[in-house]
Structure formats: structure tokens, C-alpha cells
Amino acid sequence: MTDRLSLDAHLNGLDVPAALKTVLATTAAACVDIRNVVSGGALVGALGASGAVNVQDEEQKKLDVIANDILTEALLACPVVAGVASEEMDTVQSATNPSGEYLVLFDPLDGSSNIDINAPVGTIVSVLKAPSATPVETDFLQAGHHQVAALYAVYGGQTMLVLTTRQGVAGFTLSSDGRWLMTHPDVTVPTHTKEFAINMSNQRHWAEPVQRYVAGCLAGADGPRGKNFNMRWVAAMVADVHRILMRGGVFLYPWDAREPNKPGKLRLMYEGNPMALLIEQAGGKATTDGVQSILDVIPTELHQRIPVALGSAAEVDQIVSA
Ligand code: FBP
């Protein structure tokens, strides 16, 4: 078998600061630790509810807490990390590293409703420059186009890590001896697709344009689109986005009328922004409201939510014009 490029070798070859390479290597190693707990499941007491509710007012699973603790501990101990923010923590945590240069924001365990049924879950990470070594919450509120890196790990049939430092997108597969080896050197999203991902059970609550777009897909070859579509919904953004990066498609989690004051379910800082950067770096598009790119949204709150539509560029254009 030919020698595959390791993640460390890939990072060393990148034209990015050594400190950023350290942050990414630390994050990737923490994802291996999370993966080991995920794969242990009931055997390691990782299933079920933790009994707590997070700042999102969502029931925390045990694995949400375990994954958050693994990432937080590893990153705050990393000398070039100035602070972290997490879906699972009310406030940001500043490190005590005088050499801190980066802010790391994450959804430590994305797809929580999949944990107990052994369906895919993952970890989503966004990296920003820190204005100082002693950051406060407002330092984290940077638009997505300021991200210096984004990655996710998907814990599925294979364990994969997909990464961008704004020089394209590369994919790595975890080997049996615990090494991230490059298997997808140049990930690109096909421009066209016949596959959409949305939670159809919310259909009656969507705004009209989303209703029109999905109805066009469902009408298939006999309808205005003139072709048949397939539908997928893994209930883990990380897995749906991974599929789109591997073979194209679109993913939508739009505003809906169930909670009209909530812009959407997904969070901007550690779900929308990192996934939008990965998708756009791979040649796709990521819009929040059909007008603005997710990456141009100016954050106002750490845990703010946004509507999301991303994936194959030509299909996102169809959503926008629906
Ligand atoms: P968590 O990060 O709490 O898991 O929530 C986000 C998420 O699980 C996404 O990964 C997924 O796309 C979506 O929620 C599924 O929502 P729903 O259960 O409404 O289909």
C-alpha cells in the first residue's frame, strides 16, 4: 500500500503559522479521544441523558458533556489557545496562556439525537484569531469570513476528519492504529445535484419559498425541475454536510413557524460558520436567508441561531430563487 500523507505531514506542508498547526493537531487528537468514547457507547457509560439542560435549553446527553470536557481540557492546555466557546457551555472560557493566539469554538457532539441509536454523530470546530491573550466574549463575535480554519470529525462507518485552512478542503481517515491519514486530498462539491436534505416533518411550518423549492423537488421529472430528486436526512448536520462534500446535494434547516422568534435551529458560531467555510472552500454555496452568505453574518450573540441552506452551488441558487 502506498504511504499516505499523515495529518501532521499535511499541516507541516501548509503555509500557515506554526501556532495554528498546533491548534489543529490538538483538536484532531481530541477528536480521536471523543471517537474512542463514542465507539464504546453503553460499554463506557456514554449513552443516555446527563440529567442537565444546556444554555440552548436542550437536554444534554452524557456524550455531549464528555465530548465537551475532552475538547475544552485539551484546548485550554494548548499554549497557543487564548480561549474556547462551546454549544454546551453558557459562556466562553479564557485560557491562562500568555501566548494565546487563537479562539476555538465548537459543537463537541453534533447530532445528539443519534447517540443512543448508533447513528452518525460528529464534532464541528471553528478557529478565529484572538485579539488578545485574555479574550472576552465579544472577541468571539467575529463574522465567519474571519475564520482561519474550520474542521469536522464524523464518527460513522469510517471516522473521518475534514479540514480547511482557507486553501481548499482535505479529508483524512482514522487508521486502525489511531493516525489521521489523507484519503481525500482535494474535496470539491459538485455544482449540480438531485439530492436534498431537510426534515420533512416540519413542512407545514416552512415559509412559502422553502415550500415552493421542496415542492419542485418532489414534483420530480413531471414538475418544473424536469428531473427526479432523492432525499436524505441523517439528523446530524455533520453527516449531511459530509455526504454533500463527498457527492453533492443541499442541506436546509430553514426558519419555521413552530417558534417564529427563533431564526432557525442551528447555531451560527459553531455550526453555520465552520460548515459554510468548508462548503465554500470546496466550491459550494452557503446562505442564511437567500440573500446573505452565512460567512457575512455579523454575530451579536455567542449562541445565536440562523437559518441554513448550503451545498451544491447551482442548487443553492434554485433555493434562493424559489
Ligand atoms: P445538536 O448539535 O444539539 O445535535 O443539534 C443540531 C442537530 O442535531 C443537527 O446536527 C441536525 O442537522 C439537526 O439538529 C437535526 O434536527 P431535527 O432533530 O429537528 O431534525
Short mmCIF file of C-alpha atoms and ligand atoms in Angstrom, two decimals:
data_model
loop_
_atom_site.label_atom_id
_atom_site.label_comp_id
_atom_site.label_asym_id
_atom_site.label_seq_id
_atom_site.Cartn_x
_atom_site.Cartn_y
_atom_site.Cartn_z
CA MET A 1 0.00 0.00 0.00
CA THR A 2 1.41 3.44 -0.88
CA ASP A 3 2.33 5.61 2.09
CA ARG A 4 -0.49 8.06 2.73
CA LEU A 5 0.17 11.61 3.93
CA SER A 6 -0.44 11.95 7.66
CA LEU A 7 -2.35 14.92 9.07
CA ASP A 8 0.84 16.15 10.73
CA ALA A 9 2.72 16.00 7.41
CA HIS A 10 -0.14 17.80 5.69
CA LEU A 11 -0.17 20.53 8.36
CA ASN A 12 3.61 20.90 8.16
CA GLY A 13 3.30 21.49 4.42
CA LEU A 14 0.72 24.25 4.83
CA ASP A 15 1.60 27.93 4.55
CA VAL A 16 0.00 28.80 7.89
CA PRO A 17 1.52 29.87 11.24
CA ALA A 18 3.04 27.07 13.30
CA ALA A 19 0.71 28.06 16.16
CA LEU A 20 -2.35 27.32 14.01
CA LYS A 21 -0.89 23.93 13.11
CA THR A 22 -0.59 23.26 16.84
CA VAL A 23 -4.26 24.18 17.42
CA LEU A 24 -5.41 21.89 14.60
CA ALA A 25 -3.22 18.98 15.71
CA THR A 26 -4.51 19.35 19.29
CA THR A 27 -8.11 19.43 18.06
CA ALA A 28 -7.61 16.38 15.82
CA ALA A 29 -6.10 14.42 18.71
CA ALA A 30 -9.05 15.34 20.95
CA CYS A 31 -11.42 14.06 18.25
CA VAL A 32 -9.68 10.68 18.41
CA ASP A 33 -10.38 10.62 22.16
CA ILE A 34 -14.02 11.55 21.54
CA ARG A 35 -14.26 8.85 18.87
CA ASN A 36 -12.99 6.25 21.36
CA VAL A 37 -15.80 7.16 23.78
CA VAL A 38 -18.42 7.22 21.00
CA SER A 39 -17.42 3.74 19.84
CA GLY A 40 -17.56 2.42 23.40
CA GLY A 41 -21.19 3.51 23.77
CA ALA A 42 -23.02 1.66 26.52
CA LEU A 43 -19.86 -0.21 27.47
CA VAL A 44 -18.29 3.04 28.71
CA GLY A 45 -21.47 4.64 30.06
CA ALA A 46 -21.65 7.12 27.17
CA LEU A 47 -25.33 6.69 26.30
CA GLY A 48 -28.42 8.38 27.66
CA ALA A 49 -29.17 11.74 29.23
CA SER A 50 -26.84 13.57 31.57
CA GLY A 51 -29.76 14.95 33.58
CA ALA A 52 -28.71 18.53 32.78
CA VAL A 53 -30.05 21.16 30.36
CA ASN A 54 -27.63 23.37 28.39
CA VAL A 55 -27.77 27.04 27.51
CA GLN A 56 -29.75 26.08 24.41
CA ASP A 57 -32.45 24.80 26.75
CA GLU A 58 -31.79 21.35 25.34
CA GLU A 59 -31.41 18.15 27.35
CA GLN A 60 -27.69 17.33 27.49
CA LYS A 61 -26.68 13.79 26.62
CA LYS A 62 -23.85 12.23 28.60
CA LEU A 63 -21.78 12.22 25.43
CA ASP A 64 -22.39 15.96 24.89
CA VAL A 65 -20.76 16.57 28.27
CA ILE A 66 -17.95 14.04 27.84
CA ALA A 67 -17.04 15.37 24.38
CA ASN A 68 -17.17 18.94 25.60
CA ASP A 69 -14.87 18.15 28.53
CA ILE A 70 -12.35 16.35 26.29
CA LEU A 71 -12.14 19.25 23.83
CA THR A 72 -12.17 22.01 26.46
CA GLU A 73 -9.44 20.39 28.55
CA ALA A 74 -7.19 19.70 25.56
CA LEU A 75 -7.57 23.18 24.06
CA LEU A 76 -7.19 25.21 27.26
CA ALA A 77 -3.98 23.29 27.92
CA CYS A 78 -2.68 24.18 24.44
CA PRO A 79 -0.21 27.10 24.83
CA VAL A 80 -1.41 28.97 21.74
CA VAL A 81 -5.14 28.82 22.54
CA ALA A 82 -6.45 32.03 24.14
CA GLY A 83 -9.99 30.84 24.76
CA VAL A 84 -12.80 28.46 23.82
CA ALA A 85 -16.57 28.58 23.32
CA SER A 86 -18.92 25.64 23.09
CA GLU A 87 -22.54 24.85 22.36
CA GLU A 88 -22.52 23.09 25.70
CA MET A 89 -21.17 25.98 27.80
CA ASP A 90 -23.10 29.13 28.71
CA THR A 91 -20.08 31.42 28.49
CA VAL A 92 -16.66 31.48 26.86
CA GLN A 93 -13.66 30.18 28.76
CA SER A 94 -10.45 32.18 28.62
CA ALA A 95 -7.22 30.20 28.86
CA THR A 96 -4.37 31.29 31.12
CA ASN A 97 -1.91 31.06 28.25
CA PRO A 98 0.08 34.30 27.89
CA SER A 99 1.00 33.11 24.38
CA GLY A 100 -2.63 32.53 23.40
CA GLU A 101 -3.28 33.50 19.76
CA TYR A 102 -6.45 31.61 18.73
CA LEU A 103 -10.08 31.25 19.73
CA VAL A 104 -11.67 27.84 19.20
CA LEU A 105 -15.44 27.41 19.02
CA PHE A 106 -17.13 24.04 18.77
CA ASP A 107 -20.16 21.84 18.82
CA PRO A 108 -18.48 18.95 20.61
CA LEU A 109 -21.08 16.34 19.76
CA ASP A 110 -23.28 17.24 16.79
CA GLY A 111 -26.29 15.02 16.12
CA SER A 112 -27.09 14.32 19.75
CA SER A 113 -30.40 12.63 18.92
CA ASN A 114 -28.39 9.96 17.09
CA ILE A 115 -26.21 8.95 20.04
CA ASP A 116 -28.48 6.29 21.56
CA ILE A 117 -29.42 4.72 18.20
CA ASN A 118 -25.84 4.28 16.95
CA ALA A 119 -26.37 6.63 14.00
CA PRO A 120 -23.63 9.04 12.83
CA VAL A 121 -22.53 11.89 15.09
CA GLY A 122 -19.60 14.27 14.93
CA THR A 123 -17.64 17.26 16.20
CA ILE A 124 -17.63 20.67 14.47
CA VAL A 125 -14.84 23.22 15.09
CA SER A 126 -14.24 26.84 14.08
CA VAL A 127 -10.94 28.72 14.62
CA LEU A 128 -10.56 32.51 14.86
CA LYS A 129 -7.62 34.79 15.64
CA ALA A 130 -7.71 36.13 19.20
CA PRO A 131 -7.40 39.93 19.51
CA SER A 132 -5.51 39.35 22.77
CA ALA A 133 -4.32 36.58 25.06
CA THR A 134 -7.10 37.48 27.51
CA PRO A 135 -10.24 37.37 25.34
CA VAL A 136 -13.75 38.27 26.44
CA GLU A 137 -17.00 37.10 24.86
CA THR A 138 -17.23 39.95 22.37
CA ASP A 139 -13.83 38.90 20.95
CA PHE A 140 -15.50 35.69 19.75
CA LEU A 141 -18.25 37.55 17.85
CA GLN A 142 -16.41 37.66 14.52
CA ALA A 143 -18.09 37.10 11.14
CA GLY A 144 -17.46 33.70 9.58
CA HIS A 145 -15.23 35.10 6.83
CA HIS A 146 -12.67 35.84 9.58
CA GLN A 147 -12.24 32.12 10.35
CA VAL A 148 -8.66 30.97 9.79
CA ALA A 149 -9.65 27.29 9.83
CA ALA A 150 -12.66 25.01 10.18
CA LEU A 151 -13.00 21.26 10.55
CA TYR A 152 -15.34 18.49 11.50
CA ALA A 153 -14.86 14.91 12.57
CA VAL A 154 -17.61 12.47 11.61
CA TYR A 155 -17.92 9.31 13.70
CA GLY A 156 -19.61 6.92 11.28
CA GLY A 157 -18.70 3.73 9.46
CA GLN A 158 -15.32 5.35 8.95
CA THR A 159 -14.02 8.02 11.25
CA MET A 160 -13.08 10.99 9.10
CA LEU A 161 -11.74 14.47 9.66
CA VAL A 162 -12.39 17.14 7.03
CA LEU A 163 -10.37 20.34 7.29
CA THR A 164 -9.80 23.70 5.65
CA THR A 165 -7.25 26.44 6.39
CA ARG A 166 -8.73 28.51 3.53
CA GLN A 167 -6.58 26.68 0.94
CA GLY A 168 -9.15 24.14 -0.19
CA VAL A 169 -10.57 21.17 1.70
CA ALA A 170 -8.83 17.90 2.59
CA GLY A 171 -10.21 14.71 4.15
CA PHE A 172 -8.47 12.26 6.48
CA THR A 173 -9.48 8.80 7.64
CA LEU A 174 -8.56 7.45 11.08
CA SER A 175 -6.38 4.35 10.74
CA SER A 176 -6.69 1.30 12.98
CA ASP A 177 -3.57 2.46 14.83
CA GLY A 178 -5.03 5.91 15.56
CA ARG A 179 -3.45 8.07 12.84
CA TRP A 180 -5.27 10.54 10.59
CA LEU A 181 -4.24 9.61 7.02
CA MET A 182 -5.14 11.68 3.97
CA THR A 183 -7.70 9.89 1.81
CA HIS A 184 -9.45 12.84 0.12
CA PRO A 185 -6.76 15.40 -0.91
CA ASP A 186 -8.96 17.85 -2.79
CA VAL A 187 -12.61 17.78 -1.74
CA THR A 188 -14.94 19.62 -4.13
CA VAL A 189 -18.75 19.87 -4.12
CA PRO A 190 -20.37 19.01 -7.48
CA THR A 191 -22.16 22.10 -8.82
CA HIS A 192 -25.39 20.26 -9.64
CA THR A 193 -27.32 17.68 -7.67
CA LYS A 194 -30.51 15.64 -7.48
CA GLU A 195 -30.43 15.20 -3.71
CA PHE A 196 -31.80 17.43 -0.94
CA ALA A 197 -31.73 17.12 2.84
CA ILE A 198 -34.41 18.66 5.05
CA ASN A 199 -36.56 17.47 7.95
CA MET A 200 -39.82 16.97 6.03
CA SER A 201 -41.87 16.65 9.22
CA ASN A 202 -41.64 20.45 9.53
CA GLN A 203 -43.06 21.03 6.03
CA ARG A 204 -46.32 22.72 7.10
CA HIS A 205 -44.33 25.25 9.18
CA TRP A 206 -41.96 26.49 6.45
CA ALA A 207 -42.10 29.87 4.73
CA GLU A 208 -43.51 29.94 1.21
CA PRO A 209 -40.19 29.99 -0.74
CA VAL A 210 -38.98 26.83 1.03
CA GLN A 211 -42.37 25.21 0.39
CA ARG A 212 -42.04 26.07 -3.31
CA TYR A 213 -38.48 24.80 -3.57
CA VAL A 214 -39.21 21.44 -1.91
CA ALA A 215 -42.48 21.03 -3.85
CA GLY A 216 -40.45 21.46 -7.05
CA CYS A 217 -38.10 18.68 -5.97
CA LEU A 218 -40.99 16.38 -5.02
CA ALA A 219 -42.74 17.01 -8.36
CA GLY A 220 -39.74 15.39 -9.99
CA ALA A 221 -39.42 14.86 -13.74
CA ASP A 222 -43.06 15.80 -14.33
CA GLY A 223 -42.66 19.09 -12.50
CA PRO A 224 -40.84 22.39 -13.13
CA ARG A 225 -37.41 20.94 -12.34
CA GLY A 226 -37.72 18.28 -15.03
CA LYS A 227 -35.76 15.72 -13.01
CA ASN A 228 -36.36 13.36 -10.11
CA PHE A 229 -34.78 14.06 -6.71
CA ASN A 230 -33.67 11.87 -3.85
CA MET A 231 -34.00 12.90 -0.19
CA ARG A 232 -31.78 12.21 2.80
CA TRP A 233 -31.98 13.37 6.45
CA VAL A 234 -29.43 11.92 8.87
CA ALA A 235 -30.42 14.27 11.75
CA ALA A 236 -26.73 15.09 12.18
CA MET A 237 -25.59 18.18 10.27
CA VAL A 238 -22.05 16.82 10.22
CA ALA A 239 -23.16 13.67 8.37
CA ASP A 240 -25.43 15.50 5.93
CA VAL A 241 -22.67 18.02 5.13
CA HIS A 242 -20.15 15.19 4.75
CA ARG A 243 -22.40 13.50 2.19
CA ILE A 244 -22.69 16.79 0.29
CA LEU A 245 -18.89 17.23 0.27
CA MET A 246 -18.48 13.66 -0.97
CA ARG A 247 -21.18 13.57 -3.70
CA GLY A 248 -23.08 16.87 -3.80
CA GLY A 249 -26.54 17.86 -2.54
CA VAL A 250 -28.13 20.59 -0.49
CA PHE A 251 -28.90 20.80 3.23
CA LEU A 252 -31.61 23.05 4.59
CA TYR A 253 -32.60 23.90 8.14
CA PRO A 254 -34.79 26.96 7.47
CA TRP A 255 -36.78 29.23 9.75
CA ASP A 256 -40.15 27.72 10.58
CA ALA A 257 -43.30 28.86 12.32
CA ARG A 258 -43.05 26.46 15.25
CA GLU A 259 -41.08 29.10 17.18
CA PRO A 260 -41.42 32.22 15.00
CA ASN A 261 -38.99 34.23 17.11
CA LYS A 262 -36.22 31.67 16.55
CA PRO A 263 -34.38 32.32 13.23
CA GLY A 264 -33.62 28.60 12.93
CA LYS A 265 -32.34 25.63 14.93
CA LEU A 266 -28.66 25.68 14.03
CA ARG A 267 -26.12 27.91 15.71
CA LEU A 268 -24.10 30.44 13.74
CA MET A 269 -20.74 30.39 15.51
CA TYR A 270 -20.01 26.68 15.78
CA GLU A 271 -22.29 25.04 13.20
CA GLY A 272 -23.18 27.54 10.47
CA ASN A 273 -19.84 29.30 10.15
CA PRO A 274 -17.45 26.32 10.09
CA MET A 275 -19.70 24.32 7.75
CA ALA A 276 -20.18 27.34 5.47
CA LEU A 277 -16.41 27.86 5.21
CA LEU A 278 -15.84 24.20 4.35
CA ILE A 279 -18.62 24.21 1.76
CA GLU A 280 -17.46 27.47 0.13
CA GLN A 281 -13.82 26.35 0.14
CA ALA A 282 -15.00 23.21 -1.68
CA GLY A 283 -16.78 25.29 -4.33
CA GLY A 284 -20.30 25.21 -2.89
CA LYS A 285 -22.53 27.97 -1.50
CA ALA A 286 -23.92 28.64 1.99
CA THR A 287 -26.70 31.19 2.53
CA THR A 288 -28.57 32.10 5.65
CA ASP A 289 -31.64 33.85 4.22
CA GLY A 290 -31.32 33.54 0.48
CA VAL A 291 -29.60 36.91 0.34
CA GLN A 292 -26.61 36.84 2.66
CA SER A 293 -23.79 34.31 2.81
CA ILE A 294 -23.61 32.75 6.25
CA LEU A 295 -19.99 33.92 6.40
CA ASP A 296 -21.06 37.58 6.16
CA VAL A 297 -23.47 37.50 9.11
CA ILE A 298 -22.23 39.84 11.85
CA PRO A 299 -22.72 37.94 15.12
CA THR A 300 -24.49 39.66 18.01
CA GLU A 301 -24.73 36.75 20.46
CA LEU A 302 -22.48 33.78 21.13
CA HIS A 303 -25.26 31.19 20.78
CA GLN A 304 -27.35 32.91 18.15
CA ARG A 305 -29.22 30.71 15.70
CA ILE A 306 -29.62 31.14 11.96
CA PRO A 307 -31.48 29.57 9.07
CA VAL A 308 -29.16 27.50 6.86
CA ALA A 309 -29.21 26.45 3.21
CA LEU A 310 -25.92 25.13 1.80
CA GLY A 311 -24.38 22.75 -0.72
CA SER A 312 -24.10 22.43 -4.49
CA ALA A 313 -23.85 25.96 -5.90
CA ALA A 314 -26.41 25.64 -8.73
CA GLU A 315 -28.95 24.04 -6.37
CA VAL A 316 -28.49 26.72 -3.70
CA ASP A 317 -29.25 29.21 -6.49
CA GLN A 318 -32.50 27.31 -7.11
CA ILE A 319 -33.39 27.60 -3.41
CA VAL A 320 -32.61 31.32 -3.42
CA SER A 321 -34.79 31.95 -6.48
CA ALA A 322 -37.69 29.74 -5.39
P1 FBP B 1 -27.21 19.25 18.23
O1 FBP B 1 -25.93 19.92 17.94
O2 FBP B 1 -27.75 19.57 19.57
O3 FBP B 1 -27.16 17.81 17.96
O4 FBP B 1 -28.34 19.85 17.22
C1 FBP B 1 -28.07 20.05 15.89
C2 FBP B 1 -28.69 18.94 15.05
O5 FBP B 1 -28.56 17.67 15.65
C3 FBP B 1 -28.04 18.93 13.69
O6 FBP B 1 -26.84 18.22 13.71
C4 FBP B 1 -29.10 18.27 12.84
O7 FBP B 1 -28.99 18.63 11.46
C5 FBP B 1 -30.37 18.82 13.45
O8 FBP B 1 -30.07 19.18 14.80
C6 FBP B 1 -31.47 17.80 13.44
O9 FBP B 1 -32.62 18.48 13.87
P2 FBP B 1 -34.00 17.70 13.90
O10 FBP B 1 -33.89 16.70 15.02
O11 FBP B 1 -35.02 18.79 14.17
O12 FBP B 1 -34.19 17.04 12.57
#
